Amino acid sequence: MQQPSRIDGQKIPNPPAGAAAINVPLLCVILTGVLVVSVLLAIGLGAAAVSPGETLRYLWAALTGGRITADEVTAYQIIWQVRTPRVLLAVLVGAGLSAVGVAIQAMVRNALADPFVLGVSSGASAGAVLVSVFGAMAAMGIYAVSVGAFLGALLVSTLVYLASRNSGGLSPLRLVLTGVAMAFGFQAVMSVIVYFAPDGEATSMILFWSMGGFGAASWGALPVVAVVTIVSIVLLHRHGRMLDVLALGDETSASLGVDSVRLRRRLFVLTSLATGAMVAVSGAIGFVGLVMPHLVRLWVGAAHVRVLAIAPLVGAIFMVWADLVARTLVAPRELPIGAITALVGVPVFVILLRRRGYLFGGR
C-alpha cells in the first residue's frame, strides 16, 4: 500500500488511484520517442519536402562535418539553417510554456491562469515594437528586437511585483488583477505607437508579438532560450511537492511548514524570467500554458512532480506539430502560430470544463 507523502512531518494527499497506476518514467520514455520522431518529420516536411532518411543524413553531415554533393546544398541549407533551429525553438517554447503554466496555476490558485496572465506578453510586445519603430539599441544588430522584448517583459514583471506586494507578501488575487491591468495598459501603449507610426511596420510587429511565430528562429537565438527553459523546468520540477501544498492555500501551507510568501516570490521571479525569454524569441503564443497542464492532470493526477515531468514533453510535441501546420497549411504564406494553438486550445478547454466531475487539480 502506498504511504502518504509528508512535508515537515505532515501528511499530504497521494495522487488518485488511477493516476498512481500510470508509470510516469515509462510514459516519459514513450513521449520522448514521439517527440524525436515529430522533430525529425517536422524538419523534413514543408514546401520542399525531404524524406526522413535524407533529413537524418543532412543532420549527421552538419553535426560531424560530413560531405554533401553540390546539388544537395540547397536542401541541406533548408534543413540545417532554416528548419532545424525553428523546430528546436518550437520544442523549447512548447515545453517551457507548459511547465510555466503548471507553476503559475498553482502559484495564483486559478485554473484559468497561463504564462501571460501577469502581463509579461504585453510588456514584451511593447518593448519589441518600440525598438523596431524607433530604432533603439541598434548596436545589438539582429538581436535588438528580442532584447527589447525581454527588457519590456522584465519591466512589466517588476511593475506587477511592486504593485502586488504588501505587508503580507504576494497575494494571488493581486497578482492576477495587477497583471491584467498592466496588460491592458501596455496594449494601449502599442495602440498609440500604431497610431503615430509613419508606416505599417508597427502594426505587423504587434500582430507578430500578439500571435507568435518561429519564422525568425536562428541558431544564435537558441542557446540562451535553451538554458533558461531547461533550468526553469528543472527548478520547477524540484519544487513539485511545494507546489502541491501551495495550491491548497496559504493557511494550509503554513500548517505544513511551507513559507508561501517566499515560495510565491521565488516562483514569480522564475516564471517571469522564463516567460520573458520565450516571448522575446517567439512572441506570445496562447493556450499552450493554459490547456496542456489540464490535459496532463487528466492522465497523471494532480501531483505536480508527475505533471511537471509530463507536461513539457506534451507541450513540446504539440508545439512542433502546430508550427508545422502554421507553415504548411496555406504555404507559401505562414499563419500565426497563435491562431493554430487557439483553434485547438479553445474547443479542448471547453470540453475539459464540461467534463462531469472535472475540477482544477483533479477529477
Tab-separated table of C-alpha atoms in Angstrom:
chain	number	residue	atom	x	y	z
A	1	MET	CA	0.000	0.000	0.000
A	2	GLN	CA	1.320	3.425	-0.953
A	3	GLN	CA	2.191	5.586	2.026
A	4	PRO	CA	1.126	9.247	2.092
A	5	SER	CA	3.828	11.805	1.347
A	6	ARG	CA	4.983	14.167	4.051
A	7	ILE	CA	6.265	17.720	4.289
A	8	ASP	CA	7.637	18.833	7.624
A	9	GLY	CA	6.173	15.725	9.214
A	10	GLN	CA	2.668	16.395	7.901
A	11	LYS	CA	0.744	14.182	5.501
A	12	ILE	CA	-0.301	15.460	2.111
A	13	PRO	CA	-2.670	13.600	-0.223
A	14	ASN	CA	-1.453	10.976	-2.668
A	15	PRO	CA	-2.490	11.037	-6.348
A	16	PRO	CA	-5.767	9.349	-7.260
A	17	ALA	CA	-5.541	5.578	-7.629
A	18	GLY	CA	-5.960	5.633	-11.423
A	19	ALA	CA	-3.281	8.255	-11.845
A	20	ALA	CA	-0.924	6.457	-9.481
A	21	ALA	CA	-1.175	3.353	-11.662
A	22	ILE	CA	0.420	5.213	-14.579
A	23	ASN	CA	4.112	4.500	-14.948
A	24	VAL	CA	5.440	8.048	-15.300
A	25	PRO	CA	9.039	7.085	-16.240
A	26	LEU	CA	7.752	4.767	-18.976
A	27	LEU	CA	5.369	7.465	-20.198
A	28	CYS	CA	8.283	9.918	-20.327
A	29	VAL	CA	10.292	7.470	-22.447
A	30	ILE	CA	7.371	6.967	-24.836
A	31	LEU	CA	6.703	10.703	-25.152
A	32	THR	CA	10.414	11.382	-25.692
A	33	GLY	CA	10.377	8.901	-28.568
A	34	VAL	CA	7.277	10.568	-30.018
A	35	LEU	CA	8.989	13.946	-29.702
A	36	VAL	CA	12.133	12.762	-31.503
A	37	VAL	CA	10.071	11.327	-34.374
A	38	SER	CA	7.963	14.504	-34.510
A	39	VAL	CA	11.070	16.684	-34.695
A	40	LEU	CA	12.562	14.566	-37.482
A	41	LEU	CA	9.339	14.652	-39.514
A	42	ALA	CA	8.782	18.368	-38.935
A	43	ILE	CA	12.314	19.198	-40.096
A	44	GLY	CA	11.781	17.253	-43.314
A	45	LEU	CA	8.251	18.424	-44.121
A	46	GLY	CA	7.446	21.737	-45.755
A	47	ALA	CA	7.184	23.425	-49.129
A	48	ALA	CA	10.285	21.475	-50.145
A	49	ALA	CA	9.737	18.033	-48.612
A	50	VAL	CA	12.746	15.909	-47.665
A	51	SER	CA	12.477	12.242	-46.741
A	52	PRO	CA	13.306	11.198	-43.156
A	53	GLY	CA	16.338	9.268	-44.374
A	54	GLU	CA	17.747	12.263	-46.236
A	55	THR	CA	16.923	14.516	-43.298
A	56	LEU	CA	18.911	12.278	-40.974
A	57	ARG	CA	21.812	12.227	-43.418
A	58	TYR	CA	21.913	16.032	-43.668
A	59	LEU	CA	21.717	16.407	-39.891
A	60	TRP	CA	24.514	13.888	-39.428
A	61	ALA	CA	26.635	15.695	-42.011
A	62	ALA	CA	26.087	19.003	-40.202
A	63	LEU	CA	26.982	17.546	-36.816
A	64	THR	CA	30.029	15.554	-37.936
A	65	GLY	CA	31.345	17.715	-40.754
A	66	GLY	CA	30.411	15.148	-43.393
A	67	ARG	CA	30.305	15.917	-47.078
A	68	ILE	CA	27.343	16.541	-49.360
A	69	THR	CA	27.211	16.903	-53.122
A	70	ALA	CA	26.855	20.238	-54.894
A	71	ASP	CA	23.278	19.585	-55.963
A	72	GLU	CA	22.298	18.908	-52.331
A	73	VAL	CA	23.454	22.260	-50.967
A	74	THR	CA	20.044	23.927	-51.226
A	75	ALA	CA	18.222	21.083	-49.473
A	76	TYR	CA	20.964	20.895	-46.845
A	77	GLN	CA	20.705	24.613	-46.077
A	78	ILE	CA	16.920	24.399	-45.795
A	79	ILE	CA	17.210	21.505	-43.360
A	80	TRP	CA	20.067	22.776	-41.216
A	81	GLN	CA	19.912	26.560	-41.388
A	82	VAL	CA	16.162	27.154	-41.600
A	83	ARG	CA	14.055	24.279	-40.300
A	84	THR	CA	16.215	22.706	-37.592
A	85	PRO	CA	16.586	25.844	-35.416
A	86	ARG	CA	12.918	26.621	-35.967
A	87	VAL	CA	11.721	23.171	-34.868
A	88	LEU	CA	14.094	23.111	-31.890
A	89	LEU	CA	12.830	26.538	-30.829
A	90	ALA	CA	9.269	25.204	-31.053
A	91	VAL	CA	10.303	22.327	-28.770
A	92	LEU	CA	11.811	24.676	-26.202
A	93	VAL	CA	8.921	27.147	-26.203
A	94	GLY	CA	6.262	24.434	-26.065
A	95	ALA	CA	7.985	22.685	-23.177
A	96	GLY	CA	8.686	25.924	-21.325
A	97	LEU	CA	5.185	27.380	-21.652
A	98	SER	CA	3.620	24.127	-20.444
A	99	ALA	CA	5.865	23.911	-17.379
A	100	VAL	CA	5.431	27.588	-16.516
A	101	GLY	CA	1.661	27.242	-16.942
A	102	VAL	CA	1.604	24.446	-14.358
A	103	ALA	CA	3.547	26.572	-11.879
A	104	ILE	CA	1.511	29.749	-12.381
A	105	GLN	CA	-1.810	27.946	-11.968
A	106	ALA	CA	-0.590	26.665	-8.615
A	107	MET	CA	1.011	29.973	-7.665
A	108	VAL	CA	-2.165	32.048	-8.157
A	109	ARG	CA	-4.552	29.129	-7.463
A	110	ASN	CA	-6.504	29.863	-10.623
A	111	ALA	CA	-7.404	27.251	-13.230
A	112	LEU	CA	-7.619	29.951	-15.929
A	113	ALA	CA	-4.116	31.281	-15.358
A	114	ASP	CA	-1.432	30.898	-18.016
A	115	PRO	CA	2.129	32.225	-18.525
A	116	PHE	CA	0.796	35.535	-19.848
A	117	VAL	CA	-1.695	36.319	-17.084
A	118	LEU	CA	0.892	38.541	-15.382
A	119	GLY	CA	1.090	40.905	-18.376
A	120	VAL	CA	4.514	39.678	-19.499
A	121	SER	CA	3.472	39.213	-23.135
A	122	SER	CA	2.113	42.757	-23.446
A	123	GLY	CA	5.299	44.201	-21.990
A	124	ALA	CA	7.422	42.138	-24.360
A	125	SER	CA	5.325	43.199	-27.339
A	126	ALA	CA	5.571	46.858	-26.385
A	127	GLY	CA	9.345	46.606	-25.958
A	128	ALA	CA	9.764	44.900	-29.327
A	129	VAL	CA	7.600	47.423	-31.141
A	130	LEU	CA	9.370	50.389	-29.548
A	131	VAL	CA	12.754	49.059	-30.624
A	132	SER	CA	11.527	48.298	-34.134
A	133	VAL	CA	9.766	51.611	-34.758
A	134	PHE	CA	12.251	53.980	-33.140
A	135	GLY	CA	15.442	52.075	-33.904
A	136	ALA	CA	16.601	51.836	-30.296
A	137	MET	CA	19.521	49.556	-29.388
A	138	ALA	CA	20.727	49.458	-32.991
A	139	ALA	CA	24.124	48.323	-31.707
A	140	MET	CA	22.565	44.945	-30.838
A	141	GLY	CA	22.031	44.229	-34.539
A	142	ILE	CA	19.615	41.424	-35.330
A	143	TYR	CA	19.099	40.759	-31.615
A	144	ALA	CA	17.827	44.294	-30.871
A	145	VAL	CA	14.136	43.409	-31.123
A	146	SER	CA	14.491	40.303	-28.948
A	147	VAL	CA	16.471	42.236	-26.336
A	148	GLY	CA	13.833	44.970	-26.365
A	149	ALA	CA	11.097	42.378	-25.902
A	150	PHE	CA	12.919	40.764	-22.988
A	151	LEU	CA	13.514	44.138	-21.299
A	152	GLY	CA	9.839	45.007	-21.761
A	153	ALA	CA	8.848	41.711	-20.156
A	154	LEU	CA	11.168	42.348	-17.209
A	155	LEU	CA	9.770	45.870	-16.798
A	156	VAL	CA	6.206	44.597	-16.589
A	157	SER	CA	7.216	41.807	-14.218
A	158	THR	CA	8.884	44.341	-11.921
A	159	LEU	CA	5.870	46.655	-12.002
A	160	VAL	CA	3.479	43.781	-11.281
A	161	TYR	CA	5.644	42.622	-8.391
A	162	LEU	CA	5.886	46.078	-6.827
A	163	ALA	CA	2.168	46.787	-7.267
A	164	SER	CA	1.087	43.384	-5.906
A	165	ARG	CA	3.350	43.295	-2.880
A	166	ASN	CA	2.004	44.241	0.516
A	167	SER	CA	2.855	43.533	4.131
A	168	GLY	CA	1.500	40.014	3.776
A	169	GLY	CA	3.573	39.185	0.692
A	170	LEU	CA	2.316	38.483	-2.824
A	171	SER	CA	-1.429	37.908	-2.923
A	172	PRO	CA	-2.601	35.569	-5.724
A	173	LEU	CA	-5.621	37.762	-6.440
A	174	ARG	CA	-3.487	40.912	-6.524
A	175	LEU	CA	-1.047	39.249	-8.913
A	176	VAL	CA	-3.791	38.338	-11.367
A	177	LEU	CA	-5.612	41.661	-11.218
A	178	THR	CA	-2.417	43.697	-11.469
A	179	GLY	CA	-1.175	41.574	-14.364
A	180	VAL	CA	-4.428	42.046	-16.270
A	181	ALA	CA	-4.329	45.809	-15.642
A	182	MET	CA	-0.720	46.030	-16.846
A	183	ALA	CA	-1.595	44.027	-19.942
A	184	PHE	CA	-4.342	46.478	-20.875
A	185	GLY	CA	-2.033	49.412	-20.147
A	186	PHE	CA	0.758	48.196	-22.413
A	187	GLN	CA	-1.721	47.256	-25.132
A	188	ALA	CA	-2.832	50.893	-25.033
A	189	VAL	CA	0.810	51.943	-25.435
A	190	MET	CA	1.100	49.770	-28.526
A	191	SER	CA	-2.107	51.249	-29.946
A	192	VAL	CA	-0.639	54.737	-29.595
A	193	ILE	CA	2.541	53.607	-31.351
A	194	VAL	CA	0.489	52.216	-34.234
A	195	TYR	CA	-1.473	55.454	-34.487
A	196	PHE	CA	1.625	57.639	-34.773
A	197	ALA	CA	3.879	55.222	-36.675
A	198	PRO	CA	4.845	56.544	-40.150
A	199	ASP	CA	4.127	53.206	-41.866
A	200	GLY	CA	2.570	49.837	-41.261
A	201	GLU	CA	5.663	48.306	-39.668
A	202	ALA	CA	4.400	48.750	-36.126
A	203	THR	CA	1.103	47.081	-36.994
A	204	SER	CA	2.802	43.992	-38.411
A	205	MET	CA	5.156	43.848	-35.431
A	206	ILE	CA	2.250	43.972	-32.979
A	207	LEU	CA	0.483	41.211	-34.904
A	208	PHE	CA	3.576	39.009	-34.695
A	209	TRP	CA	4.181	39.594	-30.986
A	210	SER	CA	0.481	39.151	-30.209
A	211	MET	CA	0.023	35.887	-32.127
A	212	GLY	CA	3.555	34.485	-32.085
A	213	GLY	CA	5.632	32.559	-34.577
A	214	PHE	CA	9.008	30.928	-35.152
A	215	GLY	CA	9.788	32.454	-38.535
A	216	ALA	CA	12.688	34.449	-37.091
A	217	ALA	CA	14.329	31.422	-35.443
A	218	SER	CA	18.098	31.172	-35.801
A	219	TRP	CA	20.946	29.221	-34.257
A	220	GLY	CA	22.091	32.368	-32.474
A	221	ALA	CA	18.815	32.665	-30.545
A	222	LEU	CA	18.724	29.066	-29.330
A	223	PRO	CA	21.452	28.862	-26.647
A	224	VAL	CA	20.012	31.475	-24.273
A	225	VAL	CA	16.454	30.211	-24.635
A	226	ALA	CA	17.607	26.610	-24.190
A	227	VAL	CA	19.493	27.375	-20.983
A	228	VAL	CA	16.685	29.457	-19.467
A	229	THR	CA	13.979	26.958	-20.410
A	230	ILE	CA	15.799	23.814	-19.275
A	231	VAL	CA	16.929	25.363	-15.992
A	232	SER	CA	13.407	26.642	-15.318
A	233	ILE	CA	11.830	23.234	-15.963
A	234	VAL	CA	14.350	21.516	-13.688
A	235	LEU	CA	13.851	24.028	-10.868
A	236	LEU	CA	10.064	23.888	-11.155
A	237	HIS	CA	10.154	20.098	-11.029
A	238	ARG	CA	12.268	20.269	-7.855
A	239	HIS	CA	9.550	22.477	-6.335
A	240	GLY	CA	6.814	19.992	-7.269
A	241	ARG	CA	5.908	18.896	-3.749
A	242	MET	CA	5.891	22.501	-2.577
A	243	LEU	CA	3.505	23.400	-5.411
A	244	ASP	CA	1.142	20.679	-4.184
A	245	VAL	CA	0.970	22.415	-0.824
A	246	LEU	CA	0.833	25.950	-2.271
A	247	ALA	CA	-2.208	25.015	-4.368
A	248	LEU	CA	-4.074	24.126	-1.160
A	249	GLY	CA	-3.931	27.713	0.145
A	250	ASP	CA	-1.672	29.842	2.325
A	251	GLU	CA	-3.153	28.715	5.630
A	252	THR	CA	-2.690	25.061	4.751
A	253	SER	CA	0.826	25.801	3.510
A	254	ALA	CA	1.709	27.447	6.797
A	255	SER	CA	0.341	24.490	8.767
A	256	LEU	CA	2.556	22.168	6.700
A	257	GLY	CA	5.655	24.266	7.265
A	258	VAL	CA	5.846	25.870	3.811
A	259	ASP	CA	6.539	29.618	3.619
A	260	SER	CA	4.034	30.520	0.885
A	261	VAL	CA	5.216	34.140	0.697
A	262	ARG	CA	8.825	33.231	-0.014
A	263	LEU	CA	7.867	30.384	-2.338
A	264	ARG	CA	5.465	32.551	-4.345
A	265	ARG	CA	8.114	35.273	-4.666
A	266	ARG	CA	10.660	32.727	-5.903
A	267	LEU	CA	8.194	31.261	-8.391
A	268	PHE	CA	7.194	34.709	-9.627
A	269	VAL	CA	10.782	35.615	-10.470
A	270	LEU	CA	11.471	32.253	-12.109
A	271	THR	CA	8.310	32.148	-14.226
A	272	SER	CA	8.666	35.788	-15.274
A	273	LEU	CA	12.251	35.289	-16.461
A	274	ALA	CA	11.332	32.108	-18.323
A	275	THR	CA	8.265	33.645	-19.957
A	276	GLY	CA	10.181	36.779	-20.916
A	277	ALA	CA	12.945	34.746	-22.550
A	278	MET	CA	10.448	32.685	-24.569
A	279	VAL	CA	8.281	35.620	-25.629
A	280	ALA	CA	11.406	37.511	-26.725
A	281	VAL	CA	12.066	34.959	-29.477
A	282	SER	CA	8.602	33.665	-30.341
A	283	GLY	CA	6.026	36.281	-29.414
A	284	ALA	CA	3.001	35.495	-27.276
A	285	ILE	CA	1.614	32.036	-28.087
A	286	GLY	CA	-1.584	31.463	-26.177
A	287	PHE	CA	-3.426	28.413	-24.819
A	288	VAL	CA	-0.376	26.127	-24.604
A	289	GLY	CA	0.373	27.045	-20.998
A	290	LEU	CA	-3.341	27.051	-20.199
A	291	VAL	CA	-4.558	23.790	-21.742
A	292	MET	CA	-1.553	21.445	-21.524
A	293	PRO	CA	-1.460	21.361	-17.678
A	294	HIS	CA	-5.135	20.399	-17.552
A	295	LEU	CA	-4.749	17.656	-20.146
A	296	VAL	CA	-1.787	16.173	-18.304
A	297	ARG	CA	-3.607	16.271	-14.968
A	298	LEU	CA	-6.313	14.078	-16.502
A	299	TRP	CA	-3.633	11.487	-17.294
A	300	VAL	CA	-1.401	11.504	-14.235
A	301	GLY	CA	-3.376	13.230	-11.483
A	302	ALA	CA	-2.772	16.492	-9.668
A	303	ALA	CA	0.657	15.776	-8.134
A	304	HIS	CA	2.929	18.474	-9.552
A	305	VAL	CA	6.018	16.262	-9.620
A	306	ARG	CA	4.201	13.990	-12.063
A	307	VAL	CA	2.587	16.805	-14.030
A	308	LEU	CA	5.886	18.683	-14.429
A	309	ALA	CA	7.552	15.509	-15.724
A	310	ILE	CA	4.970	15.012	-18.477
A	311	ALA	CA	3.662	18.492	-19.370
A	312	PRO	CA	6.901	19.789	-21.006
A	313	LEU	CA	7.039	16.765	-23.328
A	314	VAL	CA	3.363	17.051	-24.279
A	315	GLY	CA	3.710	20.784	-24.848
A	316	ALA	CA	6.814	20.318	-26.990
A	317	ILE	CA	5.119	17.698	-29.188
A	318	PHE	CA	2.032	19.857	-29.597
A	319	MET	CA	4.057	22.952	-30.492
A	320	VAL	CA	6.126	21.111	-33.124
A	321	TRP	CA	3.001	19.972	-34.949
A	322	ALA	CA	1.222	23.311	-34.505
A	323	ASP	CA	4.195	25.075	-36.088
A	324	LEU	CA	4.237	22.561	-38.947
A	325	VAL	CA	0.559	23.264	-39.639
A	326	ALA	CA	1.146	27.012	-39.415
A	327	ARG	CA	3.852	26.986	-42.094
A	328	THR	CA	2.344	24.411	-44.453
A	329	LEU	CA	-1.445	24.850	-44.350
A	330	VAL	CA	-1.520	27.894	-46.661
A	331	ALA	CA	2.054	27.712	-48.000
A	332	PRO	CA	3.919	29.729	-49.140
A	333	ARG	CA	2.191	32.084	-46.704
A	334	GLU	CA	2.520	31.404	-42.993
A	335	LEU	CA	-0.224	31.531	-40.400
A	336	PRO	CA	0.420	32.996	-36.933
A	337	ILE	CA	1.020	30.014	-34.694
A	338	GLY	CA	-1.138	31.619	-32.007
A	339	ALA	CA	-4.104	31.177	-34.347
A	340	ILE	CA	-3.413	27.437	-34.607
A	341	THR	CA	-2.993	26.969	-30.850
A	342	ALA	CA	-6.210	28.926	-30.229
A	343	LEU	CA	-8.201	26.883	-32.748
A	344	VAL	CA	-7.079	23.733	-30.955
A	345	GLY	CA	-6.976	25.077	-27.411
A	346	VAL	CA	-10.411	26.707	-27.224
A	347	PRO	CA	-12.520	23.610	-28.009
A	348	VAL	CA	-10.268	21.374	-25.913
A	349	PHE	CA	-10.578	23.696	-22.933
A	350	VAL	CA	-14.358	23.938	-23.326
A	351	ILE	CA	-14.582	20.125	-23.439
A	352	LEU	CA	-12.476	19.923	-20.287
A	353	LEU	CA	-14.732	22.387	-18.494
A	354	ARG	CA	-17.815	20.389	-19.469
A	355	ARG	CA	-16.430	17.071	-18.270
A	356	ARG	CA	-18.555	15.857	-15.371
A	357	GLY	CA	-16.603	15.960	-12.152
A	358	TYR	CA	-13.516	17.681	-13.592
A	359	LEU	CA	-12.022	20.196	-11.211
A	360	PHE	CA	-8.775	22.132	-11.179
A	361	GLY	CA	-6.107	19.795	-9.904
A	362	GLY	CA	-8.109	16.599	-10.242
A	363	ARG	CA	-11.355	14.943	-11.155
